[in-house]
Coordinates of C-alpha atoms and ligand atoms in Angstrom, one line a residue:
Chain A
M1 CA 104.9 167.9 -15.7
S2 CA 105.3 171.6 -14.8
V3 CA 105.5 170.5 -11.0
L4 CA 108.5 168.2 -11.8
S5 CA 110.3 170.9 -13.7
T6 CA 109.7 173.6 -11.2
Y7 CA 110.7 171.4 -8.5
S8 CA 113.4 169.5 -10.2
D9 CA 116.1 170.5 -8.0
L10 CA 114.1 169.5 -4.9
F11 CA 113.2 166.2 -6.1
L12 CA 117.0 165.3 -7.3
R13 CA 118.4 166.4 -3.9
A14 CA 115.5 164.6 -1.8
F15 CA 115.8 161.3 -3.9
G16 CA 119.7 161.4 -3.7
T17 CA 119.2 161.6 0.2
T18 CA 116.4 159.0 0.1
I19 CA 119.1 156.7 -1.9
Q20 CA 121.9 157.5 0.5
L21 CA 119.7 156.7 3.4
F22 CA 118.6 153.4 1.9
L23 CA 122.4 152.5 0.7
Y24 CA 123.6 152.6 4.0
S25 CA 120.8 151.3 6.0
A26 CA 120.5 148.4 3.7
V27 CA 124.2 147.5 3.8
G28 CA 124.1 148.1 7.8
S29 CA 121.0 145.9 8.2
L30 CA 122.3 143.1 5.9
V31 CA 125.4 142.8 7.8
L32 CA 123.8 143.2 11.4
G33 CA 120.8 141.1 10.5
T34 CA 123.1 138.3 9.5
L35 CA 125.2 138.7 12.6
L36 CA 121.9 138.4 14.5
A37 CA 120.9 135.2 12.7
M38 CA 124.2 133.6 13.5
L39 CA 123.6 134.5 17.1
R40 CA 120.2 133.1 16.8
V41 CA 121.5 129.7 15.7
S42 CA 124.7 129.6 17.9
P43 CA 125.5 126.5 19.9
V44 CA 126.0 129.0 22.9
P45 CA 122.6 129.8 24.8
V46 CA 123.6 133.3 25.9
F47 CA 124.0 134.1 22.1
R48 CA 121.1 132.8 21.4
V49 CA 119.1 134.8 23.9
T50 CA 120.7 137.9 23.2
G51 CA 119.7 137.3 19.4
T52 CA 115.9 136.4 20.4
A53 CA 115.5 139.3 22.7
Y54 CA 116.8 141.8 20.0
V55 CA 114.7 140.5 17.7
T56 CA 111.5 140.2 20.0
L57 CA 112.1 143.8 21.2
V58 CA 113.0 145.6 17.9
R59 CA 110.5 144.0 15.6
N60 CA 107.8 144.7 17.9
T61 CA 108.5 148.3 18.4
P62 CA 107.0 150.9 15.7
L63 CA 109.7 152.5 13.8
T64 CA 108.5 156.0 14.5
L65 CA 109.2 155.1 18.1
V66 CA 112.7 154.2 17.2
F67 CA 113.4 157.5 15.2
F68 CA 112.1 159.4 18.2
F69 CA 114.4 157.4 20.6
F70 CA 117.6 158.6 18.4
A71 CA 116.2 162.0 17.8
F72 CA 115.2 162.7 21.6
A73 CA 116.3 160.1 24.0
Y74 CA 119.7 158.8 22.7
P75 CA 121.3 162.5 22.7
L76 CA 120.5 162.2 26.7
L77 CA 122.8 159.4 26.9
K78 CA 125.9 161.6 25.7
I79 CA 127.5 158.9 23.7
V80 CA 128.5 159.8 20.2
R81 CA 126.5 162.8 18.6
L82 CA 124.4 161.7 15.7
D83 CA 123.2 164.3 13.2
P84 CA 119.6 163.8 12.0
F85 CA 120.8 162.0 8.9
Q86 CA 123.1 159.6 10.7
G87 CA 120.6 159.2 13.3
A88 CA 118.2 157.9 10.7
V89 CA 120.5 155.6 9.2
V90 CA 121.2 154.1 12.7
A91 CA 117.5 153.8 13.4
L92 CA 116.6 152.2 10.0
T93 CA 119.6 149.9 10.2
L94 CA 118.6 148.7 14.0
Y95 CA 115.0 148.1 12.8
T96 CA 115.3 146.5 9.4
S97 CA 118.3 144.1 10.9
A98 CA 115.6 142.4 13.0
F99 CA 113.6 141.6 9.9
I100 CA 116.6 140.4 8.0
C101 CA 117.6 138.4 10.6
E102 CA 114.3 136.5 10.7
V103 CA 114.7 136.1 6.9
V104 CA 118.3 134.8 7.2
R105 CA 117.4 132.5 9.9
S106 CA 114.5 130.9 7.9
G107 CA 116.9 130.5 5.1
I108 CA 119.2 128.7 7.4
N109 CA 116.5 126.5 8.7
T110 CA 116.1 125.4 4.9
V111 CA 119.6 124.1 4.8
P112 CA 119.7 120.3 5.3
V113 CA 121.5 119.3 8.7
G114 CA 123.8 117.0 6.4
Q115 CA 125.4 120.1 5.1
A116 CA 126.5 121.3 8.7
E117 CA 127.5 117.7 9.6
A118 CA 129.6 117.0 6.8
S119 CA 131.4 120.4 7.5
R120 CA 131.9 119.5 10.9
A121 CA 133.1 115.9 10.0
L122 CA 135.8 117.7 7.8
G123 CA 136.9 119.9 10.6
L124 CA 135.5 123.3 10.0
T125 CA 134.7 125.3 13.0
F126 CA 131.5 126.8 13.5
G127 CA 132.4 130.0 11.9
Q128 CA 133.8 128.4 9.0
M129 CA 130.6 126.1 8.5
L130 CA 128.3 129.2 8.7
F131 CA 130.2 131.4 6.3
S132 CA 131.6 128.8 3.7
V133 CA 128.6 126.2 3.6
V134 CA 125.2 127.1 5.5
L135 CA 124.8 131.0 4.8
P136 CA 125.7 130.7 1.2
Q137 CA 122.8 128.3 0.6
A138 CA 120.6 130.1 3.1
M139 CA 120.8 133.3 1.2
R140 CA 120.0 131.6 -2.0
S141 CA 116.7 130.3 -0.8
V142 CA 115.7 133.6 0.7
V143 CA 116.4 135.9 -2.2
P144 CA 112.7 137.0 -2.6
P145 CA 112.0 137.8 1.0
L146 CA 115.2 139.5 1.5
V147 CA 114.5 142.0 -1.3
S148 CA 110.7 142.6 -0.2
T149 CA 112.5 143.5 3.3
L150 CA 114.7 146.0 1.5
I151 CA 111.7 147.3 -0.5
A152 CA 110.1 148.0 2.8
L153 CA 113.3 149.8 4.0
L154 CA 113.3 151.9 1.2
K155 CA 109.7 153.0 2.0
N156 CA 110.5 153.4 5.4
T157 CA 113.3 155.9 4.7
T158 CA 110.3 158.6 4.4
I159 CA 109.7 158.5 8.0
A160 CA 113.1 160.4 8.4
A161 CA 111.5 163.4 6.9
G162 CA 109.8 163.7 10.1
F163 CA 113.1 164.0 12.0
S164 CA 114.7 166.8 10.2
V165 CA 116.3 164.7 7.2
S166 CA 115.3 166.3 3.6
D167 CA 114.5 163.0 2.0
A168 CA 111.9 162.2 -0.5
G169 CA 109.2 162.1 2.3
S170 CA 110.1 165.8 3.0
I171 CA 108.9 166.7 -0.7
S172 CA 105.3 166.7 0.4
Y173 CA 106.1 169.3 3.0
V174 CA 107.5 171.7 0.7
L175 CA 105.1 171.4 -1.9
S176 CA 102.2 172.0 0.5
D177 CA 103.9 174.9 1.9
E178 CA 104.3 176.6 -1.5
G179 CA 100.9 175.4 -2.6
A180 CA 101.9 173.4 -5.5
N181 CA 99.5 171.1 -7.1
M182 CA 99.7 167.9 -4.4
L183 CA 97.9 165.7 -6.8
V184 CA 100.4 165.9 -9.7
G185 CA 103.5 166.2 -7.2
L186 CA 102.7 163.4 -5.3
S187 CA 102.1 161.2 -8.0
W188 CA 105.4 162.1 -9.0
V189 CA 107.0 161.1 -5.7
A190 CA 105.3 157.6 -6.1
F191 CA 106.4 157.2 -9.6
C192 CA 110.0 157.9 -8.5
F193 CA 109.8 155.3 -5.7
V194 CA 108.8 152.7 -8.4
L195 CA 111.8 153.5 -10.4
L196 CA 114.0 153.1 -7.5
V197 CA 112.3 149.7 -6.8
I198 CA 112.9 148.4 -10.2
P199 CA 116.8 148.0 -9.8
L200 CA 115.9 145.8 -6.7
T201 CA 113.5 143.8 -8.5
L202 CA 116.1 143.3 -11.3
V203 CA 118.8 142.4 -8.8
Q204 CA 116.5 139.9 -7.5
R205 CA 115.6 138.4 -10.8
A206 CA 119.3 138.1 -11.6
L207 CA 120.3 136.3 -8.5
E208 CA 117.3 133.9 -8.6
K209 CA 118.3 133.0 -12.3
R210 CA 122.1 132.5 -11.5
W211 CA 121.4 130.5 -8.4
S212 CA 118.9 128.2 -9.8
V213 CA 121.2 127.2 -12.4
A214 CA 124.4 126.9 -10.1
R215 CA 123.3 123.8 -8.0
Chain B
M1 CA 166.6 102.8 28.4
T2 CA 162.9 102.5 27.8
A3 CA 161.4 100.1 25.3
P4 CA 159.5 101.9 22.4
T5 CA 155.9 102.0 23.4
P6 CA 153.6 100.0 20.8
A7 CA 151.6 102.3 18.7
P8 CA 148.2 103.1 20.2
P9 CA 145.3 101.5 18.3
M10 CA 143.5 103.9 15.9
I11 CA 140.1 103.8 17.5
R12 CA 139.7 102.9 21.3
M13 CA 136.5 103.0 23.1
A14 CA 136.1 102.3 26.5
G15 CA 132.8 101.7 28.5
V16 CA 131.0 103.8 26.2
D17 CA 127.2 104.4 27.0
K18 CA 124.9 106.8 24.8
F19 CA 121.3 107.7 25.8
F20 CA 118.7 109.4 23.4
G21 CA 116.5 110.4 26.3
P22 CA 115.2 107.2 27.7
L23 CA 116.6 105.1 24.9
H24 CA 120.0 103.4 25.8
V25 CA 121.4 103.3 22.3
L26 CA 125.1 102.3 23.0
K27 CA 125.6 100.0 26.1
E28 CA 129.2 99.7 27.4
I29 CA 130.9 99.6 24.1
T30 CA 134.4 98.5 24.3
L31 CA 136.3 98.3 21.0
E32 CA 139.7 98.6 19.8
V33 CA 140.6 99.0 16.1
P34 CA 144.4 98.6 15.2
K35 CA 145.8 100.7 12.4
G36 CA 145.4 99.5 9.1
Q37 CA 142.5 97.3 10.0
V38 CA 139.0 97.3 8.0
V39 CA 136.2 96.5 10.3
V40 CA 132.6 96.0 9.0
V41 CA 129.8 96.7 11.4
L42 CA 126.9 94.7 10.7
G43 CA 123.3 94.6 12.6
P44 CA 119.5 95.3 12.4
S45 CA 118.1 98.7 11.9
G46 CA 118.0 100.6 15.0
S47 CA 120.6 98.6 16.8
G48 CA 123.3 101.7 17.0
K49 CA 125.4 101.4 14.2
S50 CA 125.2 104.7 12.9
T51 CA 125.5 106.4 16.5
L52 CA 128.6 104.1 17.1
C53 CA 130.0 105.7 14.0
R54 CA 129.3 109.2 14.7
T55 CA 130.5 109.0 18.5
I56 CA 134.0 108.4 17.0
N57 CA 134.2 112.0 15.7
R58 CA 131.9 113.2 18.3
L59 CA 129.0 114.2 15.9
E60 CA 127.3 112.6 18.8
P61 CA 128.8 113.2 22.5
V62 CA 128.7 110.3 24.6
D63 CA 127.1 110.0 28.0
K64 CA 129.9 108.0 29.7
G65 CA 133.3 106.3 28.7
T66 CA 136.2 107.4 26.8
I67 CA 137.0 107.5 23.1
E68 CA 140.5 107.9 21.7
V69 CA 141.5 108.3 18.0
D70 CA 145.2 107.5 17.6
G71 CA 145.9 107.6 21.3
Q72 CA 144.2 111.1 21.6
P73 CA 141.1 111.3 23.7
L74 CA 138.4 113.2 21.9
P75 CA 138.4 116.9 23.1
A76 CA 135.3 119.0 24.0
E77 CA 133.5 120.8 21.3
G78 CA 135.7 123.6 19.8
K79 CA 138.9 124.2 17.8
E80 CA 140.8 121.1 19.4
L81 CA 138.0 119.0 18.4
A82 CA 137.8 120.5 14.8
R83 CA 141.3 119.5 14.4
L84 CA 140.9 115.9 15.4
R85 CA 137.8 115.7 13.1
A86 CA 140.1 116.8 10.2
D87 CA 142.0 113.5 10.7
V88 CA 138.8 111.4 10.6
G89 CA 137.1 111.0 7.1
M90 CA 133.3 110.5 7.4
V91 CA 131.2 109.2 4.4
F92 CA 127.4 109.6 5.0
Q93 CA 124.7 107.4 3.4
S94 CA 123.0 110.5 1.9
F95 CA 126.4 112.1 0.4
N96 CA 126.2 115.4 2.0
L97 CA 128.1 117.0 -0.8
F98 CA 127.9 121.1 -0.2
A99 CA 125.2 121.9 -3.0
H100 CA 126.2 125.0 -3.8
K101 CA 129.8 124.2 -4.9
S102 CA 131.1 122.4 -7.7
I103 CA 132.6 119.0 -7.2
V104 CA 136.3 120.0 -7.3
D105 CA 135.4 123.0 -4.9
N106 CA 133.6 120.3 -2.6
V107 CA 136.8 118.5 -2.4
M108 CA 139.2 121.6 -1.9
L109 CA 137.2 123.4 0.5
A110 CA 138.1 121.7 3.8
P111 CA 142.0 121.5 2.7
V112 CA 141.9 125.2 2.2
K113 CA 139.9 126.5 5.0
V114 CA 141.1 124.0 7.5
R115 CA 144.5 123.3 6.6
R116 CA 145.5 126.3 5.1
T117 CA 146.5 124.4 1.8
P118 CA 147.2 127.0 -1.0
A119 CA 144.4 127.1 -3.5
A120 CA 146.5 125.9 -6.5
Q121 CA 148.0 123.0 -4.7
A122 CA 144.5 122.1 -2.9
R123 CA 143.1 122.0 -6.6
K124 CA 145.8 119.8 -8.0
T125 CA 145.4 117.3 -5.3
A126 CA 141.6 117.5 -5.7
M127 CA 141.9 116.7 -9.3
E128 CA 144.0 113.6 -8.5
L129 CA 141.8 112.1 -5.9
L130 CA 138.8 112.8 -8.4
E131 CA 140.8 110.8 -11.3
R132 CA 141.5 108.3 -8.6
V133 CA 137.7 107.5 -7.9
G134 CA 137.0 107.9 -11.5
I135 CA 135.1 111.1 -11.9
A136 CA 137.7 113.7 -13.0
N137 CA 135.7 114.6 -15.9
Q138 CA 132.7 115.8 -13.6
A139 CA 135.0 118.3 -11.5
E140 CA 133.0 121.2 -12.5
K141 CA 129.6 120.2 -12.3
Y142 CA 127.3 120.4 -9.4
P143 CA 126.3 117.6 -6.8
A144 CA 122.9 117.6 -8.2
Q145 CA 124.1 117.0 -11.7
L146 CA 125.9 113.8 -10.9
S147 CA 124.3 110.3 -10.2
G148 CA 124.3 108.8 -6.7
G149 CA 127.3 106.8 -7.4
Q150 CA 129.3 109.7 -8.6
Q151 CA 128.4 111.9 -5.7
Q152 CA 129.2 109.1 -3.3
R153 CA 132.5 108.7 -4.9
A154 CA 133.1 112.5 -4.9
A155 CA 132.2 112.4 -1.2
I156 CA 135.0 109.8 -0.6
A157 CA 137.6 112.0 -2.6
R158 CA 136.3 114.9 -0.6
A159 CA 137.2 113.1 2.9
L160 CA 140.7 111.8 1.5
A161 CA 141.6 115.2 0.7
M162 CA 142.0 115.8 4.5
R163 CA 144.4 112.9 4.4
P164 CA 142.6 111.1 7.3
K165 CA 144.2 108.6 9.7
V166 CA 141.1 106.8 9.7
M167 CA 137.9 106.6 7.5
L168 CA 134.1 106.0 8.9
F169 CA 131.6 105.0 6.5
D170 CA 127.8 104.9 7.4
E171 CA 125.9 102.8 4.9
P172 CA 127.7 104.5 2.1
T173 CA 125.8 102.4 -0.6
S174 CA 122.2 102.3 1.0
A175 CA 121.0 105.2 -1.0
L176 CA 122.1 104.2 -4.2
D177 CA 120.3 102.4 -7.1
P178 CA 121.7 98.7 -7.3
E179 CA 123.6 99.3 -10.5
M180 CA 125.6 102.2 -8.7
V181 CA 126.7 100.2 -5.6
Q182 CA 129.7 98.6 -7.0
E183 CA 131.7 101.4 -8.2
V184 CA 131.6 102.7 -4.7
L185 CA 132.6 99.6 -3.2
D186 CA 135.4 99.2 -5.6
V187 CA 136.8 102.5 -4.6
M188 CA 136.5 101.5 -1.0
T189 CA 138.1 98.2 -1.6
T190 CA 141.0 99.8 -3.2
L191 CA 141.3 102.1 -0.2
A192 CA 141.3 99.0 2.2
K193 CA 143.8 97.4 0.3
E194 CA 146.0 100.5 0.2
G195 CA 146.0 100.1 4.2
M196 CA 143.4 102.8 5.1
T197 CA 142.1 102.1 8.5
M198 CA 138.2 101.9 7.9
L199 CA 135.3 101.4 9.9
V200 CA 132.3 100.6 7.6
V201 CA 128.7 100.2 8.4
T202 CA 127.2 98.1 5.5
H203 CA 125.0 95.3 4.7
E204 CA 127.3 94.5 1.5
M205 CA 128.5 91.0 2.1
G206 CA 130.7 91.0 -1.1
F207 CA 132.4 94.0 0.5
A208 CA 132.8 92.4 3.9
R209 CA 134.2 89.0 2.5
K210 CA 136.6 90.5 0.2
A211 CA 137.9 93.7 2.1
A212 CA 137.2 93.5 5.7
D213 CA 139.6 92.1 8.3
R214 CA 136.9 91.9 11.0
V215 CA 133.2 92.0 11.3
L216 CA 131.2 93.3 14.5
F217 CA 127.5 92.4 14.9
M218 CA 125.7 95.1 16.7
A219 CA 122.0 94.3 18.3
D220 CA 120.2 96.7 20.6
G221 CA 123.2 98.9 21.1
E222 CA 125.8 96.0 22.0
I223 CA 128.5 94.4 20.0
V224 CA 127.2 90.8 20.0
E225 CA 129.8 89.2 17.8
D226 CA 133.5 90.3 16.9
S227 CA 135.0 87.9 14.8
T228 CA 136.6 87.5 11.1
P229 CA 134.3 87.7 7.9
E230 CA 134.8 84.0 7.2
A231 CA 133.8 82.8 11.0
F232 CA 130.9 85.1 11.2
F233 CA 129.3 84.2 7.6
S234 CA 129.9 80.5 7.9
A235 CA 129.3 80.0 11.5
P236 CA 127.5 82.9 13.5
K237 CA 127.4 82.0 17.2
S238 CA 124.6 83.8 18.4
N239 CA 120.8 83.2 17.6
R240 CA 120.2 87.1 16.5
A241 CA 123.0 86.9 14.1
K242 CA 121.8 83.8 12.6
D243 CA 118.5 85.2 12.4
F244 CA 119.8 88.5 10.8
L245 CA 121.8 86.8 8.1
G246 CA 118.9 84.5 7.5
K247 CA 117.2 87.7 6.7
I248 CA 119.9 89.6 4.5
L249 CA 120.9 86.6 2.7
T250 CA 117.2 85.7 1.3
H251 CA 117.1 89.0 -0.8
Ligands
ADP301 N1 119.1 111.9 17.0 C1 118.4 111.0 17.7 N2 117.6 111.5 18.7 C2 116.7 110.3 19.4 N3 116.8 109.1 18.7 C3 117.7 108.6 17.9 C4 118.5 109.7 17.3 N4 119.4 108.9 16.4 C5 119.1 107.7 16.7 N5 118.1 107.6 17.5 C6 117.6 106.2 17.8 O1 118.8 105.4 18.4 C7 118.6 104.2 18.0 C8 119.9 103.7 17.2 O2 119.9 104.6 15.9 P1 121.0 104.2 14.9 O3 122.5 104.4 15.6 O4 120.9 105.2 13.7 O5 120.8 102.7 14.3 P2 121.3 102.0 13.1 O6 122.4 102.7 12.4 O7 121.7 100.7 13.7 O8 120.0 101.7 12.4 C9 117.3 104.0 17.3 O9 116.3 103.5 17.8 C10 117.2 105.5 16.5 O10 115.7 105.6 16.6
MG302 MG1 122.0 103.7 10.6

């Protein structure tokens, strides 16, 4: 208990940063991942190839390498300067969106073709069909894997600590520098992560329950 | 002074060929359906009836020939085609109601998204249509909560909500339990009486006799017979039609 009370400021600040990293990256990768999934099911071959290439490249790259890229290679391109926090959000978003894309695409594949045919027969455009008919049904069928991907994202945020972001992953550095009890300290870090996952699990349950009734 | 040009047929197909790989599914189909005509398409399974139906709104693109709806050739995939499809109602064997939307939302969706009808007005029209097909009391339910007959009537209402010029039905009662067939046929018969142009793939002889102006008999991708219901059922010309009628009339 003494570790937590001594370092309560550190814990609050670090987990605050973790939550921010998570929220920005989660929204970013849900949007980007869904767009990528749309590319992958598009009738236009160039779009499909682009989507597939992105997923193949990013999904097979270790996350640390993506971080290294934004820390050391990206600045050489001299596009937009990113501070470590922004760089971490971009790296996490690009990486996670490849996984979200695959989850959403698998969801799209569970939607019977008749749903798309009925949409087309009514005069909906491809975009209207996706947004009004196919994606809403696809999302419903992939809530559990979607939440699993977001939980993985939450844990992946700790890699940012190695790239000058003071998130929860950096707590261990501070504790060991200052010679605190690591067993107790790290246990608290783990415990806090469990606390953060609980809301995600609750959201998952609520969505599953709501959508199992509504159809 | 020019004489008024005669109204174009609602559906015109000329020299239409369609292949699935090596399979020649539609062979040189030529067909005109005038406005207001009710056409029943019969034929053995695999003869190309569904494909014929689906080429008319280009759910299946054809390999050769031309198709016109109300004098307008089918455009290539895109906004233009979407606009044309909005005018062609289609009812599927498997209903294909949007599973995540209530019945009234199913009926409203396309008028709101495609025709940009204000939601309140679209809802009012949707409720009138549901009233007309006899399921207004099911409006707030989801498709899975309805019987097959109710779902198919909802699907008809959904197609009618776009105020289509022509309606295509692909075996609308084949997936239904026998006791629900009639309620769907009744809706279709009323529609036919009101002057809707209809192309109906069905094996329901009662409907064909009562509501159809014309019967097409298809076999192996060709229209083998094209006659009135009376002539077709009492005196089919081809052996294949005789054979087919013998089979469906015995059960
Ligand atoms: N998407 C498809 N791909 C390949 N073959 C198809 C496809 N759709 C239909 N066919 C084939 O085309 C033929 C005609 O099918 P269809 O038009 O469904 O006949 P019907 O509705 O008269 O039973 C059948 O032999 C069927 O197997
Ligand atoms: Mg068929």
